[in-house]
XYZ file of C-alpha atoms in Angstrom:
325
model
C -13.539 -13.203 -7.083
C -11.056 -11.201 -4.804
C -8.961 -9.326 -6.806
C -5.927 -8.860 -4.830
C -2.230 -6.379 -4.512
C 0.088 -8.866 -2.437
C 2.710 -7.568 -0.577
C 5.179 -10.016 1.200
C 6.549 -8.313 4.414
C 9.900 -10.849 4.754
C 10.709 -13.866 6.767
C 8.669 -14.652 9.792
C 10.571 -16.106 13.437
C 10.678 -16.429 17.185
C 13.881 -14.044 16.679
C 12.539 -11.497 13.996
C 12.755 -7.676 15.082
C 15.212 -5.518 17.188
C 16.199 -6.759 20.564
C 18.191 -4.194 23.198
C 20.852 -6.189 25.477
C 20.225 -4.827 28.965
C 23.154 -5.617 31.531
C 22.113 -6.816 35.500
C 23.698 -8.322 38.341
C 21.523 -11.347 37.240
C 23.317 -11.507 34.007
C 27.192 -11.526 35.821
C 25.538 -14.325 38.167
C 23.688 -16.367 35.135
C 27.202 -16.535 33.115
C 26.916 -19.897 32.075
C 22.736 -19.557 31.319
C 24.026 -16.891 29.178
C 26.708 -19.276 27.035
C 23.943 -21.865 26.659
C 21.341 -18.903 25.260
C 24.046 -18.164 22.882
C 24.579 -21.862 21.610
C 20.943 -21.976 21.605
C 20.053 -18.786 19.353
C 23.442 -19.993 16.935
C 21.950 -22.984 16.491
C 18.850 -21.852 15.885
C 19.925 -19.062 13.815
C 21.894 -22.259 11.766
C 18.953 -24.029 11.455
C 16.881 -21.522 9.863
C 19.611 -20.361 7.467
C 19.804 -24.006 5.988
C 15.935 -24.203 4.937
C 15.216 -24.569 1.519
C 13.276 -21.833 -0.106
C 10.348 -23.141 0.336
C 9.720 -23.554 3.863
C 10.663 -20.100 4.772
C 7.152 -18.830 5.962
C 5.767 -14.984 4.390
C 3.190 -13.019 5.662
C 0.752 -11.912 2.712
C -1.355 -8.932 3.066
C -4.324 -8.939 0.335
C -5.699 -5.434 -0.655
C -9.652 -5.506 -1.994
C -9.558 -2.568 -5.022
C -13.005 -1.145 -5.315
C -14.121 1.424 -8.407
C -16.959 3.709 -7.822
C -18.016 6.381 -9.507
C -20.365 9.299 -7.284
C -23.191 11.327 -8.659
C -25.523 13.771 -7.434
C -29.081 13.335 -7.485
C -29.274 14.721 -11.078
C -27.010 11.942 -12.127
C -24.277 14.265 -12.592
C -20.701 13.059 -12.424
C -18.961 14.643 -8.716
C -15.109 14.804 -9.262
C -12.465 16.035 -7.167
C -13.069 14.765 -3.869
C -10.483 12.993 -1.543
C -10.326 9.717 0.639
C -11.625 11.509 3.900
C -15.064 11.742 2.117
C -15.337 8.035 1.717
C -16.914 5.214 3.947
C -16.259 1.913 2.985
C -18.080 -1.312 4.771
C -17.444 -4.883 4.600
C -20.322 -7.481 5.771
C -21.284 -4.100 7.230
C -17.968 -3.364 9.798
C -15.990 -0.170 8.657
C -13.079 -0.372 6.880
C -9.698 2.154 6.790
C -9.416 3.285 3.047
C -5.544 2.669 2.580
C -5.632 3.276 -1.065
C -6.834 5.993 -3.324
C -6.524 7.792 -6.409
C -8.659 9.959 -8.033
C -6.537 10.046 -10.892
C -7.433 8.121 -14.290
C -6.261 5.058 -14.704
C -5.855 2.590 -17.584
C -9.099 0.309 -17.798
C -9.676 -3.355 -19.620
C -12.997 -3.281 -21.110
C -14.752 -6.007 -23.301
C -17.540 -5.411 -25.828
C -20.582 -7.687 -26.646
C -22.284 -6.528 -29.505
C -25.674 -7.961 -30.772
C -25.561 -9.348 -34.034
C -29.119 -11.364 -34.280
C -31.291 -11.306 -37.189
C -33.020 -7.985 -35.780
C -29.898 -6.037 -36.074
C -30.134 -6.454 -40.153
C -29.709 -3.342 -42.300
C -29.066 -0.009 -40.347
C -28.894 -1.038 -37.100
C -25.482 -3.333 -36.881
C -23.859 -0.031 -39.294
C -24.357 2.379 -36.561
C -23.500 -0.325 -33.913
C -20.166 -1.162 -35.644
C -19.355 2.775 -36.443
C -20.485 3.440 -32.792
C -18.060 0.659 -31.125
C -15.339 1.625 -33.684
C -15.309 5.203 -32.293
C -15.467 4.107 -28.674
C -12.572 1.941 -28.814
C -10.630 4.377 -31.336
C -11.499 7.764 -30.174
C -13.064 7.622 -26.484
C -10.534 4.898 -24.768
C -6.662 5.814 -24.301
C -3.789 4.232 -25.506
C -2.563 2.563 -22.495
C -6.388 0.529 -22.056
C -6.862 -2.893 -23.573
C -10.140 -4.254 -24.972
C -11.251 -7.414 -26.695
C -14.629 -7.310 -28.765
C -16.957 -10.459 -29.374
C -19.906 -10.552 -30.839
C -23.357 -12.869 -30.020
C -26.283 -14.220 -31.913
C -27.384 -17.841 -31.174
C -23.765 -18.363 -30.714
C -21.227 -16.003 -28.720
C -17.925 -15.244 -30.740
C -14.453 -13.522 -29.645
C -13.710 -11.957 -32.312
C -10.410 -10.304 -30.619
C -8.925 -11.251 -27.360
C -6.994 -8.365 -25.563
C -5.788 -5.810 -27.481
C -3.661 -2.928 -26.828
C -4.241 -0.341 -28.099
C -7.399 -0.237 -28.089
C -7.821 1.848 -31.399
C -6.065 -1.029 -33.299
C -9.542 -3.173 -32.888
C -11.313 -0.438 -35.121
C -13.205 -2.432 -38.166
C -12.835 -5.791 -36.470
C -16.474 -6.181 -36.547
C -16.854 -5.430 -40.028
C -17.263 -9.277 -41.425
C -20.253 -9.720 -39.478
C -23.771 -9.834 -40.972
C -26.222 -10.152 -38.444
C -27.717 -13.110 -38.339
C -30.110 -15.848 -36.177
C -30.991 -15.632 -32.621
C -30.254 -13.803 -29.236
C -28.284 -15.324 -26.972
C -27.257 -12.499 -23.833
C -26.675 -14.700 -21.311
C -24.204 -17.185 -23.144
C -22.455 -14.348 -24.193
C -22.023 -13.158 -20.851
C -20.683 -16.713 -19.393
C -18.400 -16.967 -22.084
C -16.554 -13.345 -21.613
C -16.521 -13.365 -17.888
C -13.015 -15.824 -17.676
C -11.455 -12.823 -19.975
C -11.213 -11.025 -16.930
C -9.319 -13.273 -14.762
C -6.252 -12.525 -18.121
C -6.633 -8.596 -17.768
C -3.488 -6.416 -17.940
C -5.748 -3.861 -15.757
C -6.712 -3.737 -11.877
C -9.623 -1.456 -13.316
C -12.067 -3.133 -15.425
C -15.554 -2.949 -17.656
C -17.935 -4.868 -20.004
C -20.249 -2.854 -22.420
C -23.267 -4.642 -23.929
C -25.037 -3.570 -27.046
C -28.376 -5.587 -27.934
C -31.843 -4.856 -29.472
C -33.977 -8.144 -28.258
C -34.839 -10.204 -25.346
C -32.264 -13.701 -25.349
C -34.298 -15.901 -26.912
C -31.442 -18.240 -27.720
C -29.059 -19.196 -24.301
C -28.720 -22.621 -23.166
C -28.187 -20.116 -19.206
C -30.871 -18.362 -17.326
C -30.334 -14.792 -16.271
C -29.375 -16.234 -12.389
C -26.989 -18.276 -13.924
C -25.139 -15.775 -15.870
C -25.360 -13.034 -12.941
C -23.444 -15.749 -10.766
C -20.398 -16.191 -13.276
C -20.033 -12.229 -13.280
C -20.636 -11.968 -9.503
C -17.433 -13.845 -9.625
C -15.517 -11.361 -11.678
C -15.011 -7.643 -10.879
C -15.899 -5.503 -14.108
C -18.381 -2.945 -14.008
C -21.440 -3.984 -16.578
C -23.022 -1.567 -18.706
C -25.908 -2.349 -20.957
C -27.306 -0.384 -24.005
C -30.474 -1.333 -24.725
C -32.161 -0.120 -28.140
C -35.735 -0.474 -28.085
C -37.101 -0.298 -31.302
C -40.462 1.184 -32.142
C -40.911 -2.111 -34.686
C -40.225 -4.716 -32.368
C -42.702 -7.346 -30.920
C -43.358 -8.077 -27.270
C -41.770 -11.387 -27.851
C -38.353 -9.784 -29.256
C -38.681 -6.533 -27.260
C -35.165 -5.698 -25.650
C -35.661 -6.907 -21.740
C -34.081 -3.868 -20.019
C -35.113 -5.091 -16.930
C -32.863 -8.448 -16.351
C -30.426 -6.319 -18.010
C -30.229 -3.882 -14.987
C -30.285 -7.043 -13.132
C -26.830 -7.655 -14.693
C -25.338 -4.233 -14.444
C -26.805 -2.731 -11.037
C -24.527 -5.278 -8.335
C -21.744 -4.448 -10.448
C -21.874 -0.863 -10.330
C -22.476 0.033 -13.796
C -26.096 0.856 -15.522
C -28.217 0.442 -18.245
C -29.641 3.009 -20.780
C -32.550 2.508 -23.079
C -32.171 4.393 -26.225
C -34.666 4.030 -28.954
C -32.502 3.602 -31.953
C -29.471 3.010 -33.187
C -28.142 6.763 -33.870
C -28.719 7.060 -30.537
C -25.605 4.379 -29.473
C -23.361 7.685 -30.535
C -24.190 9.465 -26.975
C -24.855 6.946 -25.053
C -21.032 5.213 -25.679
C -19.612 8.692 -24.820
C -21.519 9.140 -21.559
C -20.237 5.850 -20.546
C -16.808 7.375 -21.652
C -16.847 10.150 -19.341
C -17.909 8.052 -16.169
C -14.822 5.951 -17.018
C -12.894 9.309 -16.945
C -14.065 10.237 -13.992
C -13.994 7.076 -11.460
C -12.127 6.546 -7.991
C -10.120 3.555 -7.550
C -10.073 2.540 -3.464
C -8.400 0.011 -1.923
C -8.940 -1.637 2.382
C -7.313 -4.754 3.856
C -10.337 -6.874 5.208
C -10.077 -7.330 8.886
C -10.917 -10.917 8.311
C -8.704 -13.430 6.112
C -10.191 -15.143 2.855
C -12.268 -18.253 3.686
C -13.987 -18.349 0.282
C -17.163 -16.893 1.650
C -18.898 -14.153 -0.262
C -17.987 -10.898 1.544
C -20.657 -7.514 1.125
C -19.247 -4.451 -0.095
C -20.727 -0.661 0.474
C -18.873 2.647 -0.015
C -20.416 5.428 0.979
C -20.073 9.451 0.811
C -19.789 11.599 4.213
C -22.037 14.250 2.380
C -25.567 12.732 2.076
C -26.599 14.371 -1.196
C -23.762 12.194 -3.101
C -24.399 8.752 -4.184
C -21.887 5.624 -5.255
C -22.068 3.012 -7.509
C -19.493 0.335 -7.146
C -19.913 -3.302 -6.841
C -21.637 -5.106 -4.211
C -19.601 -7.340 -3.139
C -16.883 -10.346 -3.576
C -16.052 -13.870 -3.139
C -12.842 -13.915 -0.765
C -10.953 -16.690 -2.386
């Protein structure tokens, strides 16, 4: 999906622009070539100001916004930096970085949280009280989040919500129940993001098991979300107790979050959803919102993305690419 700022530069013409009125001996000898330009242009002139709306032609000028977020080889968020130390590529061909901030700004993020049969007792307490405090505590006021949840069956339990705080206890009635179905989940949130308030967007995932219970395949539902724009982040608890049949599959879960630019953490428990909610917190603190007009105009075609820092020892993470619709 190309998400897009449009900016519509005015009416386009054969007689559009400044033109200077330079005097010859041609033009004293050309008098009556000169009347007949003027009859000409009046009529033309005429002409154009009796078009209905519609058929007055607008140039468009579509702006690709990228997030990324850069960290050094310890994994450590790098802040502070300005456009000049950012390459950005498209289908590999440079690309001039005509917007930037570095500033924070307000971010729609969704929440899919696990509640299967294997998130019984303990585990769905310190899920909900983890969520609660992420949405109450570690978002700002001008964000907007909805929150489902997923067993066999994916729920919304609230559509976007501003603030986000408001949404605390929303996942209270739930008692966890049946199977685990990820990927259904993740088909069924992704059109959420074409009704976002917010150019900057995310999708955290909590879940304890392997999807035994989608009617998609993992290719399936990373092609719906290669057609959005959020970044993905997983947290994966992998309990001590579970079988290899059940075990959480952290693996096709980084093959959901890695093209979009987020990441997935294994914790192994619960208690541990506390830290990991905050980390993700402070990334979305701490992100750079770009924006490049593609030398090439939309022709539905998926279109590579790659930023990438002037100083070697930083690294990006941003999403991989985009359909140009």
């Amino acid at each position: 999906m190309l998400r897009t700022s449009r900016f519509h530069t005015g009416t386009v013409g054969p007689f559009a622009g400044n033109h200077d009125v330079h005097e010859s001996r041609e033009d004293h000898e050309s008098t009556r070539g000169f009347v007949t330009f003027v009859i000409v242009v009046s009529f033309v002139v005429g002409f154009v100001g009796a078009l209905p709306a519609a058929q007055i032609f607008r140039a468009r000028v579509d702006t690709v916004q990228v997030t990324v977020t850069v960290i050094d080889a310890g994994g450590r968020l790098i802040t502070g930096l300005s456009r000049d130390d950012f390459e950005l590529f498209e289908d590999g061909a440079p690309q001039p970085i005509t917007q930037f901030t570095d500033e924070r700004v307000p971010v729609s993020l969704g929440v899919l949280l696990d509640a299967s049969d294997s998130m019984r007792g303990q585990p769905i307490v310190d899920a909900r009280a983890a969520v609660d405090r992420f949405l109450a505590v570690l978002l700002e006021g001008g964000d907007e989040a909805f929150v489902a949840a997923f067993n066999h069956v994916p729920r919304i339990v609230a559509p976007w919500t501003r603030p986000p705080a408001s949404l605390r206890g929303r996942l209270e009635p739930f008692r966890p129940s049946g199977g685990t179905a990820i990927y259904d989940a993740l088909v069924a949130s992704a059109p959420l993001f074409d009704r976002r308030l917010h150019t900057r967007a995310a999708l955290l995932v909590i879940s304890d098991g392997a999807d035994t219970a989608s009617d998609r395949r993992l290719q399936q539902a990373r092609d719906v979300l290669r057609r959005t724009d959020p970044f993905v982040y997983a947290i994966a608890i992998d309990s001590a107790g579970a079988t290899a049949s059940t075990r959480v599959n952290a693996d096709a879960l980084r093959d959901i979050t890695g093209p979009s630019g987020g990441y997935t953490e294994v914790v192994q428990g619960t208690a541990d959803l506390g830290p990991a909610t905050e980390r993700i917190a402070r990334e979305l603190n701490s992100q750079y919102m770009l924006g490049y007009v593609p030398s090439r105009a939309p022709d539905g075609g998926w279109r590579e993305i790659r930023v990438r820092m002037k100083d070697r020892s930083y690294f990006t993470r941003a999403r991989r690419g985009y359909y140009a619709n």
